Coordinates of C-alpha atoms in Angstrom, one line a residue:
Chain A
M10 CA 55.8 12.9 18.3
T11 CA 56.3 13.5 14.7
V12 CA 54.9 11.8 11.5
W13 CA 55.8 11.8 8.0
L14 CA 53.2 12.3 5.4
N15 CA 53.6 12.5 1.6
G16 CA 57.1 14.0 1.9
A17 CA 56.9 16.3 4.8
L18 CA 57.1 16.0 8.6
Y19 CA 54.1 16.9 10.7
A20 CA 53.1 17.1 14.4
P21 CA 50.5 14.3 14.5
E22 CA 47.6 16.6 15.3
S23 CA 48.6 18.6 12.0
A24 CA 48.9 15.6 9.7
R25 CA 45.5 15.4 7.8
I26 CA 44.2 12.4 5.8
D27 CA 41.6 13.4 3.2
P28 CA 38.2 12.0 4.1
S29 CA 38.0 10.8 0.5
D30 CA 41.3 8.8 0.8
R31 CA 40.4 5.3 -0.4
G32 CA 42.6 3.9 2.5
F33 CA 39.9 5.3 4.7
T34 CA 36.7 4.7 2.5
L35 CA 37.5 1.2 1.1
G36 CA 40.6 0.0 3.0
D37 CA 42.4 0.4 -0.3
G38 CA 46.0 0.0 0.6
V39 CA 48.9 -1.8 2.3
F40 CA 51.0 -1.5 5.4
E41 CA 54.2 -2.7 7.0
T42 CA 55.0 -2.7 10.7
I43 CA 58.7 -2.7 11.3
R44 CA 60.9 -3.4 14.3
L45 CA 63.1 -0.7 15.4
S46 CA 66.4 -1.6 17.2
G47 CA 69.3 0.5 18.0
G48 CA 67.6 3.6 16.2
K49 CA 67.2 1.5 13.0
P50 CA 64.6 -0.2 11.2
M51 CA 65.3 -4.1 11.0
H52 CA 65.0 -6.0 7.9
L53 CA 63.9 -2.9 5.9
A54 CA 64.7 -4.2 2.3
R55 CA 62.4 -7.0 3.0
H56 CA 59.6 -4.9 4.2
L57 CA 59.9 -2.5 1.4
R58 CA 59.7 -5.4 -1.1
R59 CA 56.6 -6.7 0.4
L60 CA 55.2 -3.4 0.4
R61 CA 56.0 -2.9 -3.2
D62 CA 54.6 -6.4 -4.0
G63 CA 51.3 -5.7 -2.3
A64 CA 51.0 -2.1 -4.2
H65 CA 51.9 -4.0 -7.5
M66 CA 49.1 -6.4 -6.9
L67 CA 46.6 -3.6 -6.1
D68 CA 48.1 -1.4 -9.1
I69 CA 49.0 1.5 -6.7
P70 CA 52.0 3.4 -7.8
V71 CA 54.8 3.9 -5.1
V72 CA 56.2 7.2 -5.9
Y73 CA 59.3 7.1 -3.6
D74 CA 62.3 5.0 -3.8
N75 CA 63.6 2.9 -1.0
A76 CA 66.2 5.4 -0.1
A77 CA 63.5 8.0 0.3
I78 CA 61.3 5.7 2.5
A79 CA 64.3 4.7 4.6
A80 CA 65.0 8.4 5.0
A81 CA 61.4 9.2 6.2
I82 CA 61.5 6.4 8.6
L83 CA 64.9 7.8 10.0
A84 CA 63.5 11.2 10.0
V85 CA 60.5 10.2 12.2
I86 CA 62.5 8.1 14.6
S87 CA 65.2 10.6 15.1
A88 CA 62.6 13.4 15.6
R89 CA 61.3 11.2 18.5
G90 CA 64.8 10.2 19.6
L91 CA 63.6 6.6 19.3
M92 CA 65.9 3.7 19.6
E93 CA 63.6 0.6 20.3
G94 CA 60.0 0.4 19.0
A95 CA 58.0 0.0 15.9
A96 CA 57.5 2.0 12.7
R97 CA 54.5 1.6 10.4
L98 CA 54.2 2.5 6.7
T99 CA 50.9 2.9 5.4
L100 CA 50.5 3.2 1.6
T101 CA 47.0 4.0 0.1
R102 CA 45.6 4.8 -3.3
G103 CA 44.9 8.3 -2.1
P104 CA 41.9 10.6 -2.4
A105 CA 39.3 9.7 -5.1
P106 CA 35.6 10.2 -6.1
R107 CA 33.0 7.7 -4.7
G108 CA 33.0 4.4 -6.3
V109 CA 34.8 1.1 -6.4
T110 CA 36.6 1.6 -9.6
P111 CA 40.0 3.0 -8.9
P112 CA 40.9 6.4 -10.5
V113 CA 43.1 6.1 -13.7
S114 CA 45.8 8.4 -12.3
P115 CA 45.8 8.0 -8.6
T116 CA 47.7 10.4 -6.1
P117 CA 48.8 7.8 -3.4
T118 CA 49.1 8.4 0.3
L119 CA 52.2 7.3 2.1
L120 CA 52.4 7.7 5.8
V121 CA 55.2 6.9 8.3
V122 CA 54.5 6.7 12.0
A123 CA 56.8 5.2 14.8
G124 CA 56.5 4.7 18.6
T125 CA 57.6 2.6 21.4
S126 CA 56.2 -0.9 21.3
P127 CA 55.1 -2.7 24.5
L128 CA 57.4 -5.6 25.3
A129 CA 55.7 -8.9 23.9
A130 CA 54.5 -11.2 26.6
A131 CA 56.7 -14.3 27.1
S132 CA 53.9 -16.6 26.6
V133 CA 50.4 -16.3 25.3
R134 CA 47.0 -18.1 25.7
A135 CA 45.5 -18.5 22.3
I136 CA 42.0 -19.6 21.0
I137 CA 41.0 -20.8 17.6
S138 CA 38.6 -18.4 16.3
G139 CA 35.0 -19.6 16.0
S140 CA 33.6 -16.4 14.6
T141 CA 35.6 -15.9 11.4
R142 CA 37.8 -17.6 8.7
R143 CA 40.8 -16.3 6.6
N144 CA 40.0 -16.5 3.0
Q145 CA 43.0 -18.3 1.4
A146 CA 41.1 -18.1 -1.9
S147 CA 41.8 -14.2 -2.1
P148 CA 45.0 -12.9 -3.2
L149 CA 44.8 -10.5 -0.4
S150 CA 45.9 -13.3 2.0
R151 CA 49.2 -13.0 0.4
I152 CA 49.7 -9.2 0.9
K153 CA 49.5 -7.0 4.1
S154 CA 46.6 -5.0 3.0
L155 CA 44.6 -2.6 5.1
N156 CA 41.5 -5.1 4.9
Y157 CA 42.4 -6.3 8.6
L158 CA 38.9 -6.7 10.0
D159 CA 38.8 -10.4 10.1
N160 CA 41.9 -10.3 12.2
V161 CA 40.2 -7.5 14.3
L162 CA 37.2 -9.8 14.9
A163 CA 39.3 -12.8 16.0
R164 CA 41.4 -10.8 18.2
Q165 CA 38.1 -9.3 19.8
E166 CA 36.9 -12.9 20.4
A167 CA 40.2 -13.7 22.0
T168 CA 39.8 -10.8 24.3
R169 CA 36.2 -11.7 25.2
Q170 CA 37.5 -15.2 26.2
A171 CA 40.4 -13.6 28.3
A172 CA 42.9 -15.0 25.9
D173 CA 45.8 -13.0 24.2
E174 CA 45.6 -14.1 20.6
A175 CA 43.4 -16.0 18.2
L176 CA 44.4 -18.4 15.4
L177 CA 42.6 -18.2 12.3
L178 CA 41.4 -21.4 10.3
N179 CA 41.0 -20.9 6.5
T180 CA 37.8 -21.8 4.8
Q181 CA 38.7 -25.5 4.4
G182 CA 39.4 -25.8 8.3
A183 CA 43.4 -25.8 8.2
L184 CA 45.1 -23.3 10.4
A185 CA 46.3 -20.2 8.6
E186 CA 47.9 -17.8 11.1
A187 CA 47.4 -15.7 14.2
S188 CA 45.6 -12.4 14.2
A189 CA 48.8 -10.4 14.1
A190 CA 51.4 -13.1 13.6
N191 CA 52.5 -16.3 11.8
L192 CA 52.0 -19.7 13.5
F193 CA 54.9 -22.3 13.9
L194 CA 55.0 -25.7 15.5
L195 CA 58.0 -27.6 16.7
R196 CA 57.6 -31.2 15.7
H197 CA 60.4 -33.9 16.1
G198 CA 63.0 -31.1 16.2
M199 CA 61.7 -29.5 12.9
L200 CA 59.8 -26.2 12.7
V201 CA 56.4 -26.2 10.7
T202 CA 54.4 -23.4 9.6
P203 CA 51.3 -23.3 7.3
S204 CA 51.9 -22.5 3.6
L205 CA 50.7 -19.4 1.8
A206 CA 48.2 -21.7 -0.1
D207 CA 46.8 -22.2 3.3
G208 CA 46.3 -18.5 3.8
A209 CA 49.4 -17.6 5.9
L210 CA 50.5 -14.1 5.5
P211 CA 54.0 -14.1 3.9
G212 CA 55.6 -12.6 7.1
I213 CA 59.1 -11.3 7.2
M214 CA 60.1 -13.2 10.3
R215 CA 58.4 -16.3 8.9
A216 CA 60.6 -16.1 5.8
L217 CA 63.7 -15.8 7.8
L218 CA 62.6 -18.8 9.9
I219 CA 62.3 -20.7 6.6
E220 CA 65.5 -19.7 5.1
R221 CA 67.7 -19.8 8.2
C222 CA 66.2 -22.4 10.5
G223 CA 65.0 -24.8 7.9
A224 CA 61.3 -24.4 8.7
V225 CA 59.1 -26.3 6.4
E226 CA 55.5 -25.3 5.0
R227 CA 52.8 -27.7 5.7
S228 CA 49.2 -27.8 6.4
I229 CA 48.5 -27.8 10.2
C230 CA 45.1 -28.8 11.6
P231 CA 43.9 -27.9 15.2
D232 CA 45.0 -31.4 16.6
D233 CA 48.5 -30.9 15.3
L234 CA 48.9 -28.1 18.1
F235 CA 48.4 -30.6 20.8
A236 CA 50.6 -33.2 19.2
A237 CA 53.5 -30.6 18.8
D238 CA 56.7 -30.3 20.9
G239 CA 56.0 -26.6 21.0
V240 CA 54.0 -23.7 19.4
F241 CA 54.8 -20.2 18.9
L242 CA 53.8 -17.0 17.1
S243 CA 56.3 -15.0 15.0
S244 CA 55.9 -11.4 13.9
S245 CA 58.3 -8.6 12.9
L246 CA 58.1 -7.5 16.4
G247 CA 59.2 -10.7 17.9
L248 CA 58.1 -14.1 19.0
R249 CA 55.6 -15.3 21.6
I250 CA 55.5 -18.8 22.9
V251 CA 52.0 -20.2 23.1
S252 CA 51.2 -21.9 26.5
E253 CA 47.6 -23.1 25.7
V254 CA 45.0 -23.2 23.1
D255 CA 41.2 -23.1 23.7
G256 CA 42.2 -23.7 27.4
R257 CA 44.2 -26.8 26.6
R258 CA 47.8 -26.8 27.5
V259 CA 50.3 -27.3 24.7
R260 CA 53.8 -28.6 25.3
R261 CA 56.6 -26.1 25.5
N262 CA 60.2 -26.4 24.4
D263 CA 61.3 -22.7 24.8
D264 CA 65.1 -23.2 24.5
R265 CA 64.9 -24.7 21.1
I266 CA 62.5 -22.1 20.1
L267 CA 64.5 -19.2 21.2
E268 CA 67.6 -20.6 19.5
C269 CA 65.9 -20.8 16.1
V270 CA 64.5 -17.3 16.4
D271 CA 68.0 -15.8 17.6
A272 CA 69.3 -17.2 14.4
A273 CA 66.6 -15.7 12.3
A274 CA 66.3 -12.3 13.7
I275 CA 69.9 -11.3 12.8
E276 CA 70.0 -8.3 10.3
Chain B
M16 CA 30.9 21.1 -1.4
T17 CA 30.4 20.4 2.3
V18 CA 30.8 17.4 4.5
W19 CA 29.7 16.5 7.9
L20 CA 32.3 15.1 10.2
N21 CA 31.7 14.2 14.0
G22 CA 29.0 16.9 14.4
A23 CA 30.1 19.9 12.4
L24 CA 30.1 20.9 8.7
Y25 CA 33.4 21.5 6.9
A26 CA 34.5 22.4 3.4
P27 CA 36.0 19.2 2.2
E28 CA 39.6 20.6 2.3
S29 CA 39.2 21.4 5.9
A30 CA 37.8 18.1 7.1
R31 CA 40.5 16.1 8.6
I32 CA 40.7 12.3 9.2
D33 CA 43.4 11.6 11.9
P34 CA 46.3 9.4 10.4
S35 CA 45.8 7.0 13.4
D36 CA 42.0 6.4 12.7
R37 CA 41.4 2.8 12.5
G38 CA 39.3 3.2 9.5
F39 CA 42.3 4.3 7.7
T40 CA 44.8 1.9 9.3
L41 CA 42.9 -1.3 9.5
G42 CA 39.5 -0.7 7.4
D43 CA 37.9 -0.9 11.0
G44 CA 34.5 0.4 10.1
V45 CA 31.3 0.2 8.1
F46 CA 29.6 2.4 5.5
E47 CA 26.4 3.1 3.7
T48 CA 25.6 4.5 0.2
I49 CA 22.2 6.0 0.2
R50 CA 20.2 7.2 -2.9
L51 CA 19.1 10.8 -2.7
S52 CA 15.9 11.5 -4.8
G53 CA 13.9 14.9 -4.6
G54 CA 16.5 16.2 -1.9
K55 CA 15.8 13.3 0.3
P56 CA 17.7 10.1 1.3
M57 CA 15.8 6.9 0.2
H58 CA 15.1 4.1 2.5
L59 CA 17.0 5.8 5.2
A60 CA 15.6 3.9 8.2
R61 CA 16.8 0.6 6.4
H62 CA 20.2 1.9 5.7
L63 CA 20.6 3.2 9.5
R64 CA 19.6 -0.2 10.7
R65 CA 22.2 -1.9 8.6
L66 CA 24.8 0.6 9.7
R67 CA 23.9 0.0 13.4
D68 CA 23.9 -3.9 12.9
G69 CA 27.5 -3.8 11.3
A70 CA 28.7 -1.4 14.2
H71 CA 27.1 -3.8 16.7
M72 CA 28.9 -6.8 15.0
L73 CA 32.3 -4.9 15.3
D74 CA 31.5 -3.4 18.6
I75 CA 31.8 0.2 17.5
P76 CA 29.5 2.6 19.4
V77 CA 27.1 4.8 17.4
V78 CA 27.0 7.9 19.4
Y79 CA 24.3 9.7 17.4
D80 CA 20.7 8.8 17.1
N81 CA 18.8 8.4 13.6
A82 CA 17.4 12.0 13.9
A83 CA 20.9 13.4 14.3
I84 CA 22.2 11.3 11.4
A85 CA 19.4 12.1 9.2
A86 CA 19.8 15.8 10.1
A87 CA 23.6 15.6 9.0
I88 CA 22.5 14.1 5.7
L89 CA 20.0 16.8 5.0
A90 CA 22.6 19.6 6.3
V91 CA 25.1 18.3 3.7
I92 CA 22.6 18.0 0.8
S93 CA 21.1 21.3 1.4
A94 CA 24.5 23.0 1.6
R95 CA 25.2 21.7 -1.8
G96 CA 21.5 22.2 -3.2
L97 CA 21.5 18.7 -4.1
M98 CA 18.4 17.0 -5.2
E99 CA 19.5 13.7 -6.9
G100 CA 22.6 11.7 -6.3
A101 CA 24.1 9.7 -3.5
A102 CA 25.1 10.3 0.2
R103 CA 27.7 8.1 1.9
L104 CA 27.9 7.5 5.7
T105 CA 31.3 6.2 7.0
L106 CA 31.5 5.1 10.6
T107 CA 35.0 3.9 12.0
R108 CA 36.3 3.0 15.3
G109 CA 38.3 6.3 15.1
P110 CA 41.8 7.3 16.3
A111 CA 43.6 4.5 18.4
P112 CA 47.4 3.6 19.3
R113 CA 48.9 1.0 16.9
G114 CA 47.8 -2.7 17.2
V115 CA 45.2 -4.9 16.3
T116 CA 43.3 -5.0 19.6
P117 CA 40.5 -2.2 19.7
P118 CA 40.8 0.5 22.4
V119 CA 38.5 -0.1 25.3
S120 CA 36.8 3.3 25.0
P121 CA 36.8 4.2 21.3
T122 CA 36.0 7.7 20.0
P123 CA 34.4 6.7 16.7
T124 CA 34.5 8.9 13.5
L125 CA 31.2 9.5 11.6
L126 CA 31.6 11.1 8.1
V127 CA 28.7 12.1 5.8
V128 CA 29.5 13.1 2.3
A129 CA 27.2 13.4 -0.7
G130 CA 27.5 14.1 -4.4
T131 CA 25.7 13.7 -7.7
S132 CA 25.8 10.2 -9.0
P133 CA 26.5 9.3 -12.7
L134 CA 23.4 7.6 -14.3
A135 CA 23.8 3.9 -14.2
A136 CA 24.3 2.3 -17.6
A137 CA 21.1 0.8 -19.0
S138 CA 23.0 -2.5 -19.4
V139 CA 26.4 -3.9 -18.3
R140 CA 28.9 -6.5 -19.5
A141 CA 30.1 -8.6 -16.6
I142 CA 32.8 -11.2 -16.1
I143 CA 33.0 -13.8 -13.3
S144 CA 36.2 -12.7 -11.3
G145 CA 38.9 -15.3 -11.6
S146 CA 41.3 -13.4 -9.4
T147 CA 39.6 -13.6 -5.9
R148 CA 36.6 -15.2 -4.1
R149 CA 34.2 -13.8 -1.6
N150 CA 34.5 -15.2 1.9
Q151 CA 31.2 -16.4 2.9
A152 CA 32.8 -17.9 6.0
S153 CA 33.5 -14.5 7.4
P154 CA 30.8 -12.6 9.2
L155 CA 32.0 -9.5 7.4
S156 CA 30.1 -10.9 4.1
R157 CA 27.0 -9.9 6.0
I158 CA 27.9 -6.2 6.9
K159 CA 29.0 -3.3 4.7
S160 CA 32.5 -3.0 6.1
L161 CA 35.3 -0.9 4.9
N162 CA 37.2 -4.0 3.9
Y163 CA 36.3 -3.6 0.2
L164 CA 39.5 -4.7 -1.6
D165 CA 38.2 -8.2 -2.9
N166 CA 35.5 -6.0 -4.5
V167 CA 38.2 -3.6 -5.9
L168 CA 40.4 -6.4 -7.2
A169 CA 37.3 -7.8 -9.0
R170 CA 36.2 -4.6 -10.5
Q171 CA 39.9 -3.9 -11.6
E172 CA 39.8 -7.3 -13.3
A173 CA 36.6 -6.4 -15.1
T174 CA 38.1 -3.1 -16.2
R175 CA 41.0 -4.9 -17.8
Q176 CA 38.7 -7.1 -19.7
A177 CA 36.8 -4.0 -21.0
A178 CA 33.8 -5.2 -18.9
D179 CA 31.7 -3.1 -16.5
E180 CA 31.3 -5.2 -13.5
A181 CA 32.6 -8.4 -12.0
L182 CA 30.5 -11.3 -10.4
L183 CA 32.3 -12.9 -7.3
L184 CA 32.1 -16.4 -6.6
N185 CA 32.3 -17.6 -3.0
T186 CA 35.0 -20.1 -1.8
Q187 CA 32.8 -23.0 -2.7
G188 CA 32.2 -21.8 -6.3
A189 CA 28.6 -20.5 -6.1
L190 CA 27.9 -16.9 -7.1
A191 CA 27.7 -14.4 -4.3
E192 CA 27.2 -10.9 -5.6
A193 CA 28.8 -8.2 -7.8
S194 CA 31.7 -6.0 -6.9
A195 CA 29.1 -3.3 -5.8
A196 CA 25.7 -4.9 -6.2
N197 CA 23.5 -8.0 -5.4
L198 CA 23.0 -10.4 -8.2
F199 CA 19.4 -11.5 -9.5
L200 CA 18.2 -14.0 -12.2
L201 CA 14.8 -14.1 -13.7
R202 CA 13.8 -17.7 -14.1
H203 CA 10.2 -19.0 -15.0
G204 CA 8.9 -15.8 -13.9
M205 CA 10.6 -15.6 -10.6
L206 CA 13.4 -13.7 -9.2
V207 CA 16.3 -15.6 -7.6
T208 CA 19.2 -14.2 -5.7
P209 CA 22.2 -15.9 -3.9
S210 CA 21.5 -16.2 -0.2
L211 CA 23.5 -14.6 2.7
A212 CA 24.9 -18.0 3.6
D213 CA 26.4 -17.9 0.0
G214 CA 28.1 -14.5 0.8
A215 CA 25.6 -12.0 -0.7
L216 CA 25.7 -8.7 1.1
P217 CA 22.2 -8.0 2.7
G218 CA 21.5 -5.3 0.2
I219 CA 18.7 -2.7 0.8
M220 CA 17.3 -3.0 -2.6
R221 CA 17.9 -6.7 -2.5
A222 CA 15.7 -7.0 0.7
L223 CA 13.0 -4.8 -1.0
L224 CA 12.9 -7.3 -4.0
I225 CA 12.5 -10.2 -1.7
E226 CA 9.8 -8.5 0.4
R227 CA 7.9 -6.8 -2.3
C228 CA 8.6 -8.9 -5.5
G229 CA 8.8 -12.3 -3.9
A230 CA 12.3 -12.9 -4.9
V231 CA 13.8 -16.2 -3.4
E232 CA 17.2 -17.0 -2.2
R233 CA 18.9 -19.8 -3.7
S234 CA 22.4 -20.9 -4.7
I235 CA 23.3 -19.7 -8.1
C236 CA 26.1 -21.3 -10.2
P237 CA 27.7 -19.7 -13.2
D238 CA 25.8 -22.1 -15.6
D239 CA 22.4 -20.8 -14.2
L240 CA 23.3 -17.3 -15.6
F241 CA 23.0 -18.7 -19.1
A242 CA 20.0 -20.8 -18.5
A243 CA 18.2 -17.5 -16.9
D244 CA 15.5 -15.4 -18.8
G245 CA 17.3 -12.5 -17.5
V246 CA 20.1 -11.4 -15.3
F247 CA 20.4 -8.0 -13.4
L248 CA 22.4 -6.3 -10.7
S249 CA 20.6 -4.3 -7.8
S250 CA 22.0 -1.7 -5.5
S251 CA 20.8 1.4 -3.6
L252 CA 21.7 3.5 -6.4
G253 CA 19.7 1.5 -9.0
L254 CA 19.5 -1.5 -11.2
R255 CA 21.7 -2.6 -14.1
I256 CA 20.7 -5.2 -16.6
V257 CA 23.4 -7.6 -17.6
S258 CA 23.8 -8.2 -21.2
E259 CA 26.7 -10.6 -21.4
V260 CA 28.9 -12.6 -18.9
D261 CA 32.5 -13.4 -19.8
G262 CA 31.7 -12.5 -23.4
R263 CA 28.5 -14.7 -23.7
R264 CA 25.1 -13.2 -24.2
V265 CA 22.6 -13.7 -21.5
R266 CA 18.8 -13.5 -22.3
R267 CA 17.1 -10.4 -21.6
N268 CA 13.6 -9.7 -20.3
D269 CA 13.9 -6.0 -19.3
D270 CA 10.2 -5.1 -19.0
R271 CA 9.6 -7.9 -16.4
I272 CA 12.7 -6.7 -14.5
L273 CA 11.9 -3.1 -14.6
E274 CA 8.3 -3.7 -13.4
C275 CA 9.7 -5.6 -10.3
V276 CA 12.2 -2.9 -9.5
D277 CA 9.6 -0.1 -9.8
A278 CA 7.5 -1.9 -7.2
A279 CA 10.5 -2.4 -4.9
A280 CA 12.0 1.0 -5.0
I281 CA 8.9 2.8 -3.8
E282 CA 9.8 4.6 -0.6

């Protein structure tokens, strides 16, 4: 295994994050998880655009251009001989003295790791998290930041209930997303997904499903899940069909869903 | 400078956080900032109780007992010959494979650092953040987690407006806290502070002001700031009196406030 950190390749046990890195001390950064297929990162331009959008919101400079980041990913996956799997980019504001105020001239940290990715389950049992809510009133809901603990809490809740995934409500009671995926319904032949205003992360696969399959953004409440003709979760690593929510079966229409997603996933 | 990491002392440049540490990749952990006075950590038992409460909520094991953690803090401050300043404890779920689901048997990371702390300004100009809201509907609002980006965004907004601090509203429009402190008003001789239900972090100094000075928890809206006889911010590192909010002066009653806080701060 090899990782790329701030311009150089390392064995993972040699790569060192400084204890004062604001990614570690405050979750001050953003990340991307990118599917690898045929030895190449999928939809890389979109991932890098989102990474830069998030960095811009947080005012973290990105000191590498897209070609350099692409080369870093390829260096890591070729060192590992990896054809299929997932790469992760992590960008933080870097080491800094104690305190909330960011340093005026940060030295950001950029880390690239990659590995195999377990095959996604064909179908998942989901719960609706009762322990936490997604904050649609924070701009962080619109970037892929390192502040992932609400999602971790929701996933832990799912695990405790022997479910695979948790759906998060926003603070107003509308569904926002799953703990590591966007939420879609199939209704009267149309794909529906929560809007960014409802707290959905602007997922890459979500955007492709909107652009290429005509998915529409609309508020979704828990009852809508059971009225739908199908429910699925999308992420850059693939799609998972939801078989039940809170122990209640939801209808399935796998063929139609798979057809949409095949259309969306083409590079 | 010396830091303590997982049982050993290091020069800071030798201390290494693993790139797969979930504190770094997901903000999956908690921290404490502790005032040092006369070479000793102040209110340490309360800080360790809050650290353990947060770790318990996240299901992160704390493998050191309080005496061991106290010894680690003393080792760091005595290596530095530090009498006054601040120590920080950071506890994370430690290194783990990619993914949201926590490992079944984590190997947590515990880091202790310490340093001098700049003297708090006697008075601060505050803004009310217009860019983000605190999520009182998440249990994370009740622990001191590493997910600190809403506070960072609010502080950045204050800095851009040449202010010192930002107050955060919750998603319902009530004031919750400042970006790195709790909020208090003085009204008719009584101290008032937002409740935990409104999204206030359960601050150590806040608890002391409730226990020892009779401060009461109550919802506070922005207008209340200008009707108050005094407004101040409390944190473990001290108290700062607010001189203006969003460019409007607030009344001051420094003597009464300082008297309360002196009573609360006694070890």
